[in-house]
Structure formats: C-alpha cells, structure tokens
Amino acid sequence: MLTYVLRRLGLAVITVFAITVVTFVILHLPPVDFVTAYAAQVAASGSSISPAEADAMRLAYGLNEPLLVQYWKWLSMVAVGDFGRSFEYGRPVTEVIGDRLWLTILLSLGAIVVTWGLALPIGIYSAVRQYSIGDYIFTFIGFAGLAVPNFLFALIIMYVGLRVFNTSVGGLFSSEFQLAPWSWAKVWDLAGHLPIPMLILALAGTAQLVRIMRANLLDELRRPYVVTARARGLSERRVIMKYPVRAALNPFASTIGYLLPYTVSGSIIISVVLSLPTVGPLLLHSLISQDMLLGSTIILMLGVLTVFGTLLSDLLLMWIDPRIRLGQLK
Amino acid sequence: MSATTAESRVAVATQRQLIWWRFRKHKLALVSAFVVLAFYVVAVFADTIAYTEPFDTQASRSYIPPQPIHWFDAAGHFHPTVNALKGTRDPRTFKLAYVPDASEPRDLVLFGHGYEYRLFGIIPTDIHLLGVVNSRPQDALFLLGTDQLGRDVFSRLILASRTSLSIGLIGVVISLVLGVLLGGISGLYGGWIDVVIQRVIEILRSIPTIPLWMGLASAVPNSWTPQQVYFAITLIISLIGWTELARVVRGRFLALREEDFITAAELAGASQMRIIFKHMVPSFLSHIIAAVSLALPAMIISETTLSFLGLGLRPPAISWGVLLQDAQNLQTLALAPWLLVVALPVIVVILAFNFLGDGLRDAADPYG
C-alpha cells in the first residue's frame, strides 16, 4: 500500500514538473518575447515604460541568459506564487484570475458529479434491460453525446433557448449580481445558472461512462456467482445491486483519471461559447492578445489542479478498494 | 447439412474473409462505411459540387435565407427551377434588399457552367454539378443561404469538408507513425524503455488537452500562409493524439509475444524482423485500422474546436470550424440561423466514424 502511494505521488510530481516545462515552452513560443510585447502594449495605450524598467523585467526573468537559467528563474518565482503581471489588465495575474479559477473548479467538479449521477443508474439499467427500448434510446443518446463536440452542443442549446424559450442561457450570474460582492443571494443566483452548463459539460463524459458501466456489468452478470445467488432465491434487486454492480464499479471509478482532464478541457470551450465567468474566456483572450504571462499561468494552474484532483481521487479509490489497498492490483 | 457446410466454409476461410463476414453483420457500421466514403468523395470533387466561388463576397447580399428549389412547374411536370433574386429598395430606409422573384424562374441543370477551377488541381474546367441557365449561379442559387459577406454557405461548406476531412487523415497518419513506433518499441523491448514511454503517455493523458492545444496554437505566427498554419495545426493535434494508438499497439505486441506461434517462429530460427512483419503485423493490422477509424473523429473534433475558437485555421482558409465561428454569437444565430447548418456534417461524419470504428473493432478479431 505504501509503495502504491509513493509510486502515485512520484508520478504526480513528475507530471507537475512536465507541466511546468510545457508551460515554460508556451510562454516562450511566441516570436516576440513577452517583455517586448508588454512594452508595445503599454506604448499602444498611450503611456510608455522606460527602457530601464523593461531591462529590469528582462533581468528578473533572465531573458538574456540561457534557457535553462530562464526556466529556473521563472520556476522559482512561480513556486512562491509570483506569476507576474498581466500586460493587458495591468494587474497581477493572480488578481485577474481571481474568482474565475474557483468557478472553473466548481463547474468541472459539478459536471463530474452530474456525470456519475447520470451514468450509474443509466448504465445499470442498460445492462440489466439489455436490448430493451430504453437501452436503445440510451445507446443512441450516448452515441450522440460522443459525436457532438460540446461546444456545438452548447451552441445548439443556446439557439434553442433563444428560439423556444426566448431566454439567454449564457453567463453564471444574473446581471444585478455580476459585479456584486459574494452574498447568499449571489450564491443562490449561481446555483440557478449552473445546471445547464454542467449538463452540457457532462454529456460526453456520461456517454462514455454509460458504455463502460454497461459493458462491465454485462460481463459480471454472466458470472456463475450471479446464477448461484439467483438460485438461492435472493431478490433480483439484491442479486444485482449487492455484488455485480459493486464489482463493475471499480473501473468506473478509476476512469476519473481521464474524466477530470477531459472535463476541465471541455469547460474551457463551453465557457467561451456560453460566456461563463470562468478562466476559459480569459485564457482564449490572453492567448489571442499574446498576454503570455496570464495565458501560461492559467494553463499551469489548470494542469496542476487536474493532477492534484486525479491524485486525490486515486488515493480515495485506494481507500475504497481493498484490492488496491492490499497491493494485489497494480 | 447447411450448418455443416457453413462450418466447413468458416474452417477454410481466410482471415480477410472472416473479418469481412463479421463486419457485414454490423449493419450500422456497414452503412457508416458508405457515409464516410460519400464524405470523402464529396471532399475530392468539392470544386465540382460547389457551384459558387467560395471567396466571392458580395456585401449587398449578406444573410440571404436558404433558397428552395422548385421541383415542379405549374403544370405539374418535373422541371426544377430557382427564383431569381430581385433587388428592391425599402421605401423608408432605402436599404437594398433581395427578394426571390417568382415571376422569373431560372432553370436548374445538372453539369452546368460556373466559375473556373482545376479538377484534381490539374484539369481546367468550369463544369459544376449544378448550374443555372441564363444566369450566374451566384445570382440565383443559395441552397443554404449566404453569410454576412454574401458568400454562398453551401459552396463554402463543401469546400470546408475537404480541409477538415484531410486534416483528420494527415493528423492520424502522423499519430499513427508516432504511436506504432513508440508503442511498438514499448511493447517489444519492455524494460526501462517501456516504463519511460508508459509514463510519458500517462503524463500526456493527465494534462487537460484543450488549454495545451490553445497555448501551442496561439504561437503560430500571423504571417504564416494558410498552408503553413494547416500543417502546424495538424502537427499540434497529432502530437497529443498518438497516445491512444501507442497504447493499442503496445497492448497487441504484449499479447502476441506470449502466443505459441510466435514462440514457434522464434524456435524455428526466424529473424526478429521476420517475426514482426510476417507474423505479428498481419495479426494486429486490423486492430490498428479499427483504432485509426476511432482516432479520426477525435482529430476532426480537435481541428473544428481550435478553428472555432479562432486559434486553429483562420480565414481565408475554410474548414468546418472556421465556418462555425461565424455562428458563434447569439445575435448572428438570431439573424441567420442557417449558419448553424455546418454543425450537421460535423455530427454526421463523427457519428459515422464512430460506428465504423466500432464495427471494425468487433470484426478485427474474427476468432473471438
């Protein structure tokens, strides 16, 4: 068990390291370095920064030194939470991101809860009632969920909302709460806006999970122990829920490792389409205007948080599943 | 009697026949195969099927709704026509508006003349699948309406499918090379090199891909030509897309290594190259084909998504994502809902690829 935890921790550390390298590469990919871009941006807005100031920034990030030194300087700044300033907003990057990061996490986690909440009962139903009309309907919806990219789905929902219900489904807050400080009324308002983006985001993941759950459960249902349980006169509900579902659940839970990155990815896009105040639109905007310190920080934060979430879920899984706990399963 | 003949037929069938028989049973996959084929035929003959120059802008004709074809004339005979558009001025605002004029039907013909292009990039011609007699098509024919700049949506959609479908194909080829190479090394040699490659795959899969793509794609300079951007985007998509293929290849290598016929070949003194290419590759080729047909739709979605966000291909290049970008905001959707029609081919082709891949995967192992 300890070796499993250590192995898992080690992988997480390596992954975080890989993410910092990738982020650094993205930060430096644009042909114009970000200090020059900053100076140009400031000059365009009327005022200007002195060459001394620009040189001070270059020095801080070590832009004239070898890449390895630059990486080290950048990393040691990031490690203590200094992500630099956003050129476009003229404020520290962390301030610009602010609540948006938490809203992204809330949206993604909410979508995963919805995914599980939908996929579990539907998967069980589809397996137990294989080839029933309901099974076919869910299979069809599942394939549609896989085939429709979620930004398209968001677009279509938005169009339907506009045409049929004559409302706009975009945003996470009503207009009166958009700039208001946090209060219970604002939280309540958020709760009212979250379900639609969550559902849109959950659709594709649900479709995948239903298929996995259905296939796993079908495999389990053919096992002799199920026949034995039935022969012993256990109620049908007990026969299915007590053992096969539990056995089929394990791969189901372990897919969160893929589900989380997938959902975070999706949240970026549907946030852009539905103009949700998450990091999505901010990331897109910063990348297009080449505000690289802001953009790369968002990429870094999303990556690290995803790794952290996956790690947590794996440890949780280990705690739940005795086979991993006892070291019998890799 | 018939059961035994069927059995003996199976017993002597080649692997290829067995796969074909199994695949044929999956009706949805069979239909999907034809749908996919049809899409690629359209992509190859895109210039012929489109009837209007896709870049031909006419600002005064922006947002013309789709024009229906009238199949029968007043007498009830089959006689397809479209109404010509007549420019009228709003008496109050003096704004120019085009309305279909029912008194001036234009005959619609197959293989009419239109703008000039080169078929397959070589043969100069001006024959298009649809033509309008006595008129330029762009004056009368708007099967799917026009966009803001007055460009014909149908023609653009057809030409966009060429870009989007080919980007998927090229991306898959790059992913396949990477996947087969790294997955093969991983599965064949095992040991530390396998551990390293597996960790790399795990790391790549645990990072949210879209922010990563966006970051990489945003570095593509604005000054690049559409062709350069096209290849850069393809490369970016496939750099992250190879992991699934590598996983499949490695899994097959590991499974096959344990098979008796491989051991037999080794004992018979066959060289490693011979074992790989003569014995292993033929027995997992079908699996790779199945994995590829499942990877293709993911590539198409990626390109569409990136272009939709404005970070992928950019105008004047046209792809499904670029076209969908026009339908991005609510105002446009309210004004010109037909722009959303581009979503349809995206959904259909992705569904078809998924069904096809499913069928191929089932058929890949005909002995199971």
XYZ file of C-alpha atoms in Angstrom:
698
model
C 0.000 0.000 0.000
C 2.767 2.396 0.918
C 4.591 1.618 -2.299
C 1.412 2.366 -4.220
C 1.043 5.746 -2.507
C 4.704 6.568 -3.079
C 4.548 5.490 -6.708
C 1.434 7.579 -7.238
C 2.984 10.610 -5.515
C 6.149 10.243 -7.558
C 4.180 10.196 -10.798
C 2.248 13.294 -9.715
C 5.483 15.155 -9.008
C 6.924 14.175 -12.394
C 3.691 15.223 -14.100
C 3.715 18.617 -12.392
C 7.317 19.026 -13.474
C 6.365 18.143 -17.061
C 3.537 20.677 -16.924
C 5.889 23.437 -15.791
C 8.209 22.626 -18.690
C 5.359 22.708 -21.198
C 4.052 25.947 -19.713
C 7.507 27.469 -19.961
C 7.725 26.424 -23.595
C 4.337 28.003 -24.317
C 5.435 31.168 -22.541
C 8.449 31.416 -24.816
C 6.997 30.146 -28.083
C 5.757 33.462 -29.477
C 8.358 35.047 -31.773
C 8.305 38.250 -29.705
C 9.359 37.853 -26.065
C 6.763 38.869 -23.503
C 8.610 41.910 -22.148
C 8.832 43.444 -25.624
C 5.176 42.582 -26.156
C 4.381 44.300 -22.859
C 6.306 47.431 -23.838
C 4.487 47.553 -27.178
C 1.146 47.087 -25.455
C 1.819 49.888 -22.980
C 3.067 52.155 -25.744
C -0.105 51.485 -27.725
C -2.220 52.598 -24.801
C -0.556 55.999 -24.730
C 1.903 55.859 -21.875
C 5.197 54.050 -22.094
C 7.585 52.166 -19.876
C 11.157 53.329 -19.595
C 13.885 51.189 -21.144
C 15.279 50.818 -17.621
C 12.006 49.284 -16.466
C 11.935 46.894 -19.409
C 15.531 45.933 -18.714
C 14.696 45.322 -15.058
C 11.956 42.921 -16.143
C 14.264 41.189 -18.597
C 16.760 40.803 -15.813
C 14.179 39.408 -13.392
C 13.155 36.754 -15.922
C 16.728 36.349 -17.120
C 15.673 36.776 -20.739
C 19.225 37.363 -21.948
C 20.544 34.243 -20.313
C 20.454 30.590 -21.428
C 17.041 28.906 -21.485
C 17.853 26.693 -18.531
C 18.633 29.703 -16.346
C 15.440 31.381 -17.558
C 13.440 28.319 -16.681
C 14.968 28.191 -13.216
C 14.313 31.891 -12.552
C 10.756 31.603 -13.763
C 10.159 28.438 -11.759
C 11.479 29.909 -8.526
C 9.212 32.920 -8.978
C 6.189 30.756 -9.729
C 6.953 28.465 -6.804
C 6.408 31.301 -4.334
C 3.222 32.406 -6.075
C 4.665 35.275 -8.113
C 3.104 34.804 -11.530
C 3.936 38.253 -12.817
C 1.633 40.918 -14.196
C -0.938 40.707 -16.909
C 0.018 43.214 -19.578
C -3.439 43.663 -20.795
C -5.104 44.329 -17.449
C -2.094 45.995 -15.814
C -2.652 43.989 -12.642
C -1.024 40.923 -11.105
C -2.064 37.735 -12.891
C -3.460 36.176 -9.719
C -5.724 39.178 -9.224
C -7.023 38.993 -12.792
C -7.791 35.307 -12.451
C -9.380 35.771 -9.014
C -12.694 34.006 -8.552
C -12.640 32.619 -12.055
C -10.414 29.715 -11.082
C -12.779 28.604 -8.341
C -15.752 28.896 -10.630
C -13.907 26.694 -13.150
C -13.262 24.102 -10.475
C -16.852 24.305 -9.256
C -18.169 23.856 -12.785
C -15.847 20.921 -13.564
C -16.437 19.090 -10.296
C -20.162 19.710 -10.576
C -20.105 18.271 -14.094
C -18.298 15.167 -12.843
C -20.862 14.663 -10.098
C -23.608 15.003 -12.714
C -21.730 12.562 -14.965
C -21.600 9.946 -12.250
C -25.125 10.630 -11.053
C -26.449 10.032 -14.572
C -24.104 7.316 -15.783
C -24.522 4.954 -12.847
C -28.298 4.403 -12.971
C -28.390 4.546 -16.784
C -25.520 2.073 -17.056
C -27.174 -0.353 -14.662
C -30.492 -0.008 -16.440
C -28.959 -0.530 -19.884
C -27.121 -3.663 -18.758
C -29.977 -5.238 -16.818
C -32.507 -4.467 -19.521
C -30.173 -5.173 -22.436
C -31.778 -4.647 -25.873
C -34.892 -3.062 -24.367
C -36.286 0.110 -25.916
C -34.807 2.133 -23.070
C -31.398 0.573 -23.706
C -31.567 1.513 -27.378
C -32.658 5.054 -26.563
C -29.810 5.498 -24.085
C -27.329 3.939 -26.505
C -28.447 6.375 -29.163
C -28.184 9.354 -26.810
C -24.807 8.034 -25.757
C -23.521 7.935 -29.318
C -24.909 11.401 -29.935
C -23.134 12.563 -26.789
C -19.879 11.185 -28.131
C -20.364 12.606 -31.587
C -21.460 16.139 -30.804
C -18.466 18.219 -29.726
C -19.536 20.022 -26.578
C -19.084 23.487 -27.996
C -21.553 22.556 -30.725
C -23.920 21.224 -28.121
C -23.626 24.495 -26.199
C -24.318 26.447 -29.394
C -27.379 24.377 -30.160
C -28.704 24.693 -26.589
C -28.157 28.427 -26.788
C -30.050 28.605 -30.070
C -32.922 26.519 -28.710
C -33.018 28.629 -25.556
C -33.259 31.730 -27.653
C -35.826 30.433 -30.136
C -38.080 28.281 -27.994
C -37.790 29.746 -24.511
C -36.736 33.227 -25.542
C -34.107 33.385 -22.816
C -30.365 33.598 -22.886
C -28.697 30.604 -21.241
C -25.281 32.247 -21.126
C -23.467 33.505 -18.037
C -23.332 32.246 -14.483
C -24.883 35.258 -12.766
C -27.858 37.480 -13.376
C -26.857 40.981 -14.389
C -27.521 42.511 -10.962
C -25.087 40.075 -9.310
C -22.279 40.190 -11.849
C -20.177 42.758 -10.011
C -21.736 42.395 -6.557
C -19.642 41.017 -3.713
C -20.334 37.472 -2.586
C -23.543 37.023 -0.608
C -26.056 34.262 -0.082
C -28.293 35.798 -2.698
C -25.402 35.655 -5.192
C -24.651 32.041 -4.338
C -28.324 31.213 -4.849
C -28.250 33.009 -8.179
C -25.175 30.973 -9.189
C -26.913 27.754 -8.208
C -29.716 28.641 -10.581
C -27.347 29.227 -13.506
C -25.007 26.266 -13.044
C -27.182 23.270 -14.041
C -27.319 23.947 -17.806
C -23.552 24.350 -18.344
C -22.974 21.383 -16.030
C -25.329 19.212 -18.056
C -23.764 20.270 -21.353
C -20.331 19.557 -19.967
C -21.384 16.221 -18.502
C -22.974 14.832 -21.666
C -19.889 13.475 -23.414
C -18.377 12.018 -20.255
C -21.687 10.426 -19.334
C -21.934 8.809 -22.739
C -18.518 7.196 -22.300
C -19.148 6.083 -18.741
C -22.515 4.547 -19.547
C -20.848 2.411 -22.196
C -18.112 1.303 -19.818
C -20.547 0.614 -17.000
C -22.891 -1.298 -19.283
C -20.102 -3.458 -20.701
C -18.614 -4.176 -17.264
C -21.915 -5.042 -15.698
C -22.865 -7.273 -18.627
C -19.629 -9.192 -18.093
C -20.345 -9.564 -14.383
C -23.964 -10.601 -14.873
C -22.871 -13.672 -16.840
C -20.672 -14.914 -13.986
C -21.692 -18.114 -12.190
C -21.967 -16.395 -8.818
C -24.874 -14.356 -10.094
C -26.651 -17.516 -11.183
C -25.922 -19.032 -7.767
C -27.288 -16.004 -5.961
C -30.419 -16.170 -8.066
C -30.777 -19.916 -7.497
C -30.556 -19.317 -3.777
C -33.635 -17.160 -4.056
C -32.176 -13.714 -3.462
C -34.391 -10.884 -4.607
C -33.490 -9.614 -8.064
C -32.611 -6.207 -6.665
C -30.201 -7.745 -4.153
C -28.698 -10.078 -6.749
C -27.789 -7.153 -8.982
C -27.013 -4.339 -6.574
C -25.098 -6.224 -3.932
C -22.320 -7.883 -5.938
C -22.175 -7.397 -9.733
C -22.700 -3.629 -9.550
C -20.009 -3.277 -6.924
C -17.593 -5.362 -8.936
C -18.394 -3.424 -12.093
C -17.929 -0.133 -10.288
C -14.168 -0.300 -9.906
C -13.068 0.529 -13.464
C -15.907 3.029 -13.410
C -14.350 4.922 -10.521
C -10.822 4.652 -11.883
C -11.754 6.446 -15.098
C -11.765 9.742 -13.212
C -8.110 9.977 -14.166
C -9.264 10.601 -17.743
C -12.573 12.183 -16.896
C -11.099 15.100 -14.982
C -8.699 16.409 -17.672
C -11.426 15.831 -20.251
C -13.986 17.816 -18.268
C -11.597 20.660 -17.492
C -10.796 20.846 -21.228
C -14.468 20.937 -22.080
C -15.223 23.607 -19.507
C -12.841 25.988 -21.294
C -14.729 25.710 -24.544
C -18.276 25.819 -23.326
C -17.326 28.763 -21.107
C -16.260 30.610 -24.230
C -19.489 29.763 -26.046
C -21.798 30.475 -23.119
C -19.598 33.358 -21.882
C -19.272 31.965 -18.372
C -17.004 33.893 -15.981
C -14.507 31.018 -15.665
C -10.893 31.042 -16.804
C -11.966 29.825 -20.270
C -12.732 33.144 -21.979
C -9.806 34.736 -20.117
C -7.409 32.102 -21.444
C -8.640 32.478 -25.009
C -8.456 36.241 -24.848
C -4.998 36.303 -23.304
C -3.648 33.890 -25.915
C -5.099 35.867 -28.792
C -3.704 39.158 -27.474
C -0.410 37.390 -26.634
C -0.661 38.285 -22.949
C 1.551 35.276 -22.345
C 2.155 35.569 -18.599
C -1.579 35.448 -17.976
C -2.225 32.698 -20.525
C 0.594 30.442 -19.405
C -0.338 30.881 -15.742
C -3.863 29.709 -16.471
C -2.542 26.684 -18.365
C -0.181 25.923 -15.494
C -2.888 26.252 -12.838
C -5.366 24.108 -14.756
C -2.747 21.412 -15.308
C -1.536 21.316 -11.721
C -5.050 21.340 -10.299
C -6.026 18.493 -12.600
C -3.047 16.437 -11.485
C -3.896 17.185 -7.881
C -7.522 16.167 -8.395
C -6.524 12.947 -10.096
C -4.112 12.154 -7.279
C -6.803 12.736 -4.668
C -9.257 10.527 -6.498
C -6.670 7.768 -6.847
C -5.907 7.831 -3.137
C -9.635 7.818 -2.442
C -10.030 4.859 -4.756
C -7.272 3.019 -2.953
C -9.028 3.656 0.326
C -12.316 2.307 -1.078
C -10.962 -0.680 -2.991
C -9.396 -3.353 -0.785
C -7.698 -4.972 -3.776
C -5.521 -1.911 -4.342
C -5.107 -1.353 -0.602
C -3.740 -4.831 -0.150
C -1.467 -4.485 -3.123
C -2.975 -7.209 -5.240
C -3.916 -4.945 -8.079
C -1.499 -2.736 -9.869
C -26.496 -30.214 -43.616
C -26.370 -26.473 -44.229
C -24.903 -25.944 -40.785
C -22.002 -28.239 -41.609
C -21.362 -26.590 -44.977
C -21.365 -23.223 -43.222
C -18.947 -24.579 -40.685
C -16.621 -26.008 -43.308
C -16.837 -22.712 -45.158
C -15.631 -20.953 -41.990
C -12.921 -23.544 -41.497
C -11.271 -22.829 -44.848
C -11.947 -19.099 -44.963
C -9.010 -16.740 -44.957
C -8.662 -14.207 -42.187
C -9.710 -11.461 -44.550
C -12.939 -13.281 -45.363
C -13.679 -13.899 -41.715
C -13.234 -10.214 -40.921
C -15.446 -9.226 -43.823
C -18.191 -11.651 -42.762
C -18.076 -10.400 -39.202
C -18.058 -6.765 -40.301
C -21.008 -7.316 -42.646
C -23.141 -8.383 -39.703
C -22.784 -4.970 -38.102
C -25.316 -3.213 -40.328
C -24.819 0.216 -38.788
C -21.080 0.004 -39.401
C -21.685 -1.056 -42.998
C -23.966 1.915 -43.612
C -21.455 4.173 -41.865
C -18.702 2.939 -44.153
C -20.713 4.191 -47.132
C -21.429 7.500 -45.392
C -17.725 8.036 -44.717
C -16.915 7.092 -48.299
C -19.521 9.560 -49.565
C -17.966 12.322 -47.461
C -14.551 11.701 -48.936
C -15.970 11.582 -52.464
C -17.511 14.987 -51.793
C -14.168 16.219 -50.476
C -12.348 15.029 -53.605
C -14.899 16.540 -56.004
C -15.566 19.587 -53.796
C -14.916 22.096 -56.577
C -17.370 20.359 -58.872
C -20.109 20.072 -56.281
C -19.768 23.648 -55.114
C -21.382 25.970 -57.632
C -20.146 29.362 -56.462
C -16.690 30.701 -55.910
C -16.351 30.263 -52.124
C -14.460 33.524 -51.664
C -16.775 35.575 -53.854
C -18.047 38.276 -51.498
C -20.997 40.479 -52.265
C -21.748 42.659 -49.294
C -25.148 43.649 -50.570
C -26.276 40.041 -50.494
C -25.478 39.294 -46.888
C -27.707 36.960 -44.909
C -29.932 35.765 -47.726
C -32.008 32.899 -46.322
C -31.785 29.471 -47.996
C -33.481 29.387 -51.394
C -35.686 26.395 -52.023
C -35.611 24.548 -55.346
C -38.986 24.345 -57.056
C -39.085 20.822 -58.441
C -42.287 21.003 -60.499
C -43.691 23.708 -62.720
C -47.277 24.960 -62.683
C -48.429 22.140 -64.964
C -47.054 19.563 -62.557
C -44.162 18.452 -64.770
C -40.733 17.799 -63.353
C -38.885 20.998 -64.077
C -36.522 22.179 -61.346
C -36.131 25.931 -61.101
C -34.975 28.542 -58.657
C -36.384 32.017 -58.430
C -34.080 34.810 -59.396
C -33.409 37.427 -56.764
C -34.699 40.884 -57.373
C -33.147 43.845 -55.648
C -35.675 46.162 -54.066
C -35.258 49.274 -52.028
C -37.029 49.696 -48.749
C -39.180 52.808 -49.385
C -38.375 54.244 -45.973
C -34.769 53.284 -45.235
C -33.629 52.923 -48.856
C -31.834 49.781 -47.792
C -31.222 47.345 -50.616
C -32.908 44.015 -50.024
C -33.078 40.943 -52.219
C -36.318 39.031 -52.506
C -36.971 35.938 -54.595
C -38.936 36.863 -57.657
C -41.422 34.133 -58.518
C -42.139 35.626 -61.933
C -38.611 34.957 -63.082
C -37.811 31.274 -62.577
C -34.368 30.123 -63.672
C -33.869 26.609 -64.930
C -31.651 24.413 -62.866
C -29.500 21.923 -64.771
C -27.038 19.206 -63.930
C -23.448 19.803 -65.015
C -23.915 23.454 -65.872
C -21.197 26.047 -66.276
C -19.896 28.142 -63.419
C -16.627 29.564 -62.162
C -13.383 28.136 -63.490
C -11.266 25.781 -61.430
C -8.864 22.886 -61.863
C -10.240 19.422 -61.267
C -7.821 17.478 -59.021
C -5.660 20.567 -59.307
C -4.785 19.729 -62.928
C -7.665 19.721 -65.411
C -9.033 23.216 -66.043
C -12.819 23.209 -66.350
C -15.894 25.189 -65.409
C -18.404 22.331 -65.179
C -20.249 22.122 -61.878
C -22.747 19.597 -60.612
C -25.449 22.235 -60.506
C -25.838 25.132 -62.864
C -28.377 27.811 -63.579
C -29.366 28.521 -67.156
C -29.127 32.137 -68.313
C -27.653 33.363 -65.085
C -24.619 33.088 -62.897
C -25.307 30.696 -60.022
C -24.313 33.330 -57.509
C -27.216 35.470 -58.651
C -29.888 32.930 -58.000
C -28.788 29.778 -56.262
C -28.413 29.870 -52.474
C -29.254 26.389 -51.284
C -28.149 27.142 -47.730
C -28.297 30.914 -47.779
C -25.390 33.326 -47.520
C -23.211 34.564 -44.696
C -22.502 38.103 -43.592
C -20.248 38.851 -46.551
C -22.726 37.414 -49.021
C -20.744 34.234 -49.666
C -22.687 31.117 -50.504
C -22.836 28.849 -47.440
C -23.385 25.627 -49.417
C -20.302 26.059 -51.593
C -18.190 27.039 -48.625
C -19.459 24.084 -46.621
C -18.500 21.675 -49.409
C -15.004 23.108 -49.743
C -14.578 23.230 -45.968
C -15.196 19.499 -45.766
C -12.096 18.976 -47.890
C -9.930 20.807 -45.344
C -11.497 19.280 -42.259
C -11.518 15.711 -43.547
C -7.975 15.861 -44.862
C -6.595 17.403 -41.668
C -8.064 14.420 -39.840
C -6.383 11.993 -42.238
C -2.957 13.629 -42.145
C -3.141 14.041 -38.382
C -3.964 10.372 -37.978
C -1.062 9.356 -40.204
C 1.371 11.365 -38.056
C -0.171 9.978 -34.859
C -0.027 6.508 -36.316
C 3.676 6.735 -37.121
C 4.418 8.022 -33.617
C 2.049 5.553 -31.993
C 3.308 2.488 -33.862
C 6.928 3.448 -33.363
C 6.733 4.256 -29.656
C 4.068 1.674 -28.832
C 5.991 -0.961 -30.771
C 9.282 -0.187 -29.031
C 7.473 -0.151 -25.721
C 5.763 -3.486 -26.246
C 8.639 -5.213 -27.989
C 11.552 -4.367 -25.738
C 9.821 -3.835 -22.393
C 12.112 -2.969 -19.503
C 13.031 0.595 -18.643
C 12.267 1.979 -22.104
C 8.717 0.648 -21.757
C 8.426 2.281 -18.314
C 9.582 5.632 -19.679
C 7.218 5.582 -22.650
C 4.317 4.499 -20.472
C 4.971 7.334 -18.027
C 5.129 9.847 -20.877
C 1.768 8.591 -22.119
C 0.293 8.779 -18.626
C 1.551 12.320 -18.174
C 0.228 13.441 -21.564
C -3.159 11.952 -20.771
C -3.410 13.589 -17.364
C -2.976 17.126 -18.703
C -6.117 18.854 -19.999
C -5.519 18.884 -23.742
C -7.504 21.881 -24.895
C -5.655 24.547 -22.878
C -2.447 22.930 -24.067
C -3.517 22.983 -27.718
C -4.669 26.554 -27.355
C -1.308 27.560 -25.913
C 0.637 25.861 -28.679
C -1.668 27.015 -31.454
C -1.532 30.637 -30.310
C 2.186 30.652 -31.043
C 1.581 30.103 -34.766
C 2.605 33.466 -36.250
C 0.005 35.541 -38.040
C 2.295 35.944 -41.009
C 2.239 32.257 -41.934
C 0.465 31.196 -45.089
C -2.714 29.113 -44.752
C -0.716 26.022 -45.826
C 1.859 26.528 -43.083
C -0.865 27.077 -40.489
C -2.625 23.956 -41.752
C 0.440 21.800 -41.164
C 1.271 23.438 -37.845
C -2.226 22.767 -36.524
C -2.173 19.182 -37.808
C 1.134 18.634 -36.055
C -0.091 20.126 -32.780
C -3.195 17.958 -32.783
C -1.336 14.762 -33.590
C 1.460 15.402 -31.086
C -1.020 14.763 -28.330
C -3.268 12.340 -30.210
C -0.776 9.496 -30.622
C -1.064 8.150 -27.075
C -4.192 6.078 -27.631
C -2.712 4.444 -30.752
C 0.536 3.710 -28.917
C -1.464 2.076 -26.149
C -3.279 -0.194 -28.606
C -0.078 -1.170 -30.430
C 1.769 -1.897 -27.200
C -1.128 -3.975 -25.900
C -1.169 -6.089 -29.088
C 2.598 -6.577 -29.009
C 2.471 -7.713 -25.401
C -0.405 -10.097 -26.079
C 1.195 -11.542 -29.216
C 4.577 -12.062 -27.613
C 3.002 -14.769 -25.466
C 1.354 -16.551 -28.395
C 2.506 -20.039 -29.285
C 3.008 -19.314 -32.979
C 5.472 -16.542 -32.146
C 7.434 -18.880 -29.887
C 7.330 -21.465 -32.670
C 8.714 -18.952 -35.159
C 11.451 -17.993 -32.720
C 12.376 -21.632 -32.194
C 12.407 -22.183 -35.946
C 15.112 -19.517 -36.097
C 13.187 -16.699 -37.776
C 14.818 -13.291 -37.502
C 13.209 -10.607 -35.374
C 12.264 -8.532 -38.433
C 10.618 -11.553 -40.000
C 8.660 -12.278 -36.835
C 7.450 -8.703 -36.577
C 6.479 -8.143 -40.183
C 5.480 -11.637 -41.240
C 3.751 -12.875 -38.103
C 2.883 -10.034 -35.769
C 1.866 -7.146 -38.023
C -0.693 -9.108 -40.081
C -2.401 -10.299 -36.934
C -2.816 -6.865 -35.415
C -3.206 -4.779 -38.544
C -6.984 -4.980 -38.251
C -6.816 -3.695 -34.688
C -4.805 -0.721 -35.828
C -7.251 0.041 -38.614
C -10.050 -0.007 -36.053
C -8.122 2.249 -33.683
C -7.399 4.651 -36.542
C -11.034 4.931 -37.509
C -11.810 5.777 -33.886
C -8.959 8.308 -33.708
C -10.026 10.148 -36.873
C -13.215 11.694 -35.469
C -11.269 12.907 -32.417
C -8.862 14.670 -34.789
C -11.728 16.248 -36.698
C -13.312 17.463 -33.461
C -9.977 18.916 -32.323
C -9.435 20.863 -35.522
C -13.023 22.093 -35.545
C -12.775 23.175 -31.916
C -9.487 25.025 -32.350
C -10.628 26.785 -35.503
C -13.926 27.617 -33.862
C -12.045 29.334 -31.034
C -10.054 31.310 -33.583
C -6.765 29.633 -32.739
C -6.742 26.987 -35.451
C -7.087 27.614 -39.163
C -8.012 31.174 -39.885
C -9.729 32.858 -42.782
C -9.220 32.857 -45.743
C -8.764 29.113 -45.106
C -12.147 27.435 -44.774
C -12.842 24.480 -42.547
C -15.915 23.453 -40.594
C -14.524 25.140 -37.502
C -13.871 28.388 -39.363
C -17.431 28.351 -40.719
C -18.880 27.627 -37.275
C -17.015 30.616 -35.943
C -19.481 32.756 -37.896
C -22.302 31.222 -35.899
C -20.641 31.920 -32.584
C -22.724 34.658 -31.097
C -26.398 34.952 -30.307
C -27.038 37.959 -32.496
C -25.867 36.096 -35.587
C -27.803 32.993 -34.626
C -30.959 35.026 -34.251
C -30.378 36.792 -37.562
C -29.091 33.877 -39.651
C -29.865 30.525 -38.019
C -28.942 28.667 -41.242
C -25.270 29.256 -40.466
C -25.661 26.555 -37.835
C -26.242 24.007 -40.603
C -22.471 23.416 -40.666
C -22.927 21.500 -37.404
C -24.792 18.794 -39.314
C -21.955 17.340 -41.430
C -19.649 17.509 -38.394
C -22.051 15.443 -36.319
C -22.867 13.004 -39.122
C -19.274 12.272 -40.078
C -18.169 11.843 -36.462
C -21.062 9.505 -35.743
C -20.305 7.528 -38.905
C -16.630 7.187 -37.988
C -17.560 6.035 -34.503
C -19.955 3.366 -35.768
C -17.464 2.290 -38.415
C -14.718 2.045 -35.817
C -16.990 0.060 -33.532
C -17.789 -2.400 -36.303
C -14.150 -2.702 -37.324
C -13.109 -3.306 -33.738
C -15.627 -6.105 -33.405
C -14.519 -7.579 -36.718
C -10.805 -7.123 -36.041
C -10.667 -10.306 -34.022
C -12.854 -12.691 -36.008
C -11.887 -15.695 -33.933
C -13.321 -14.280 -30.711
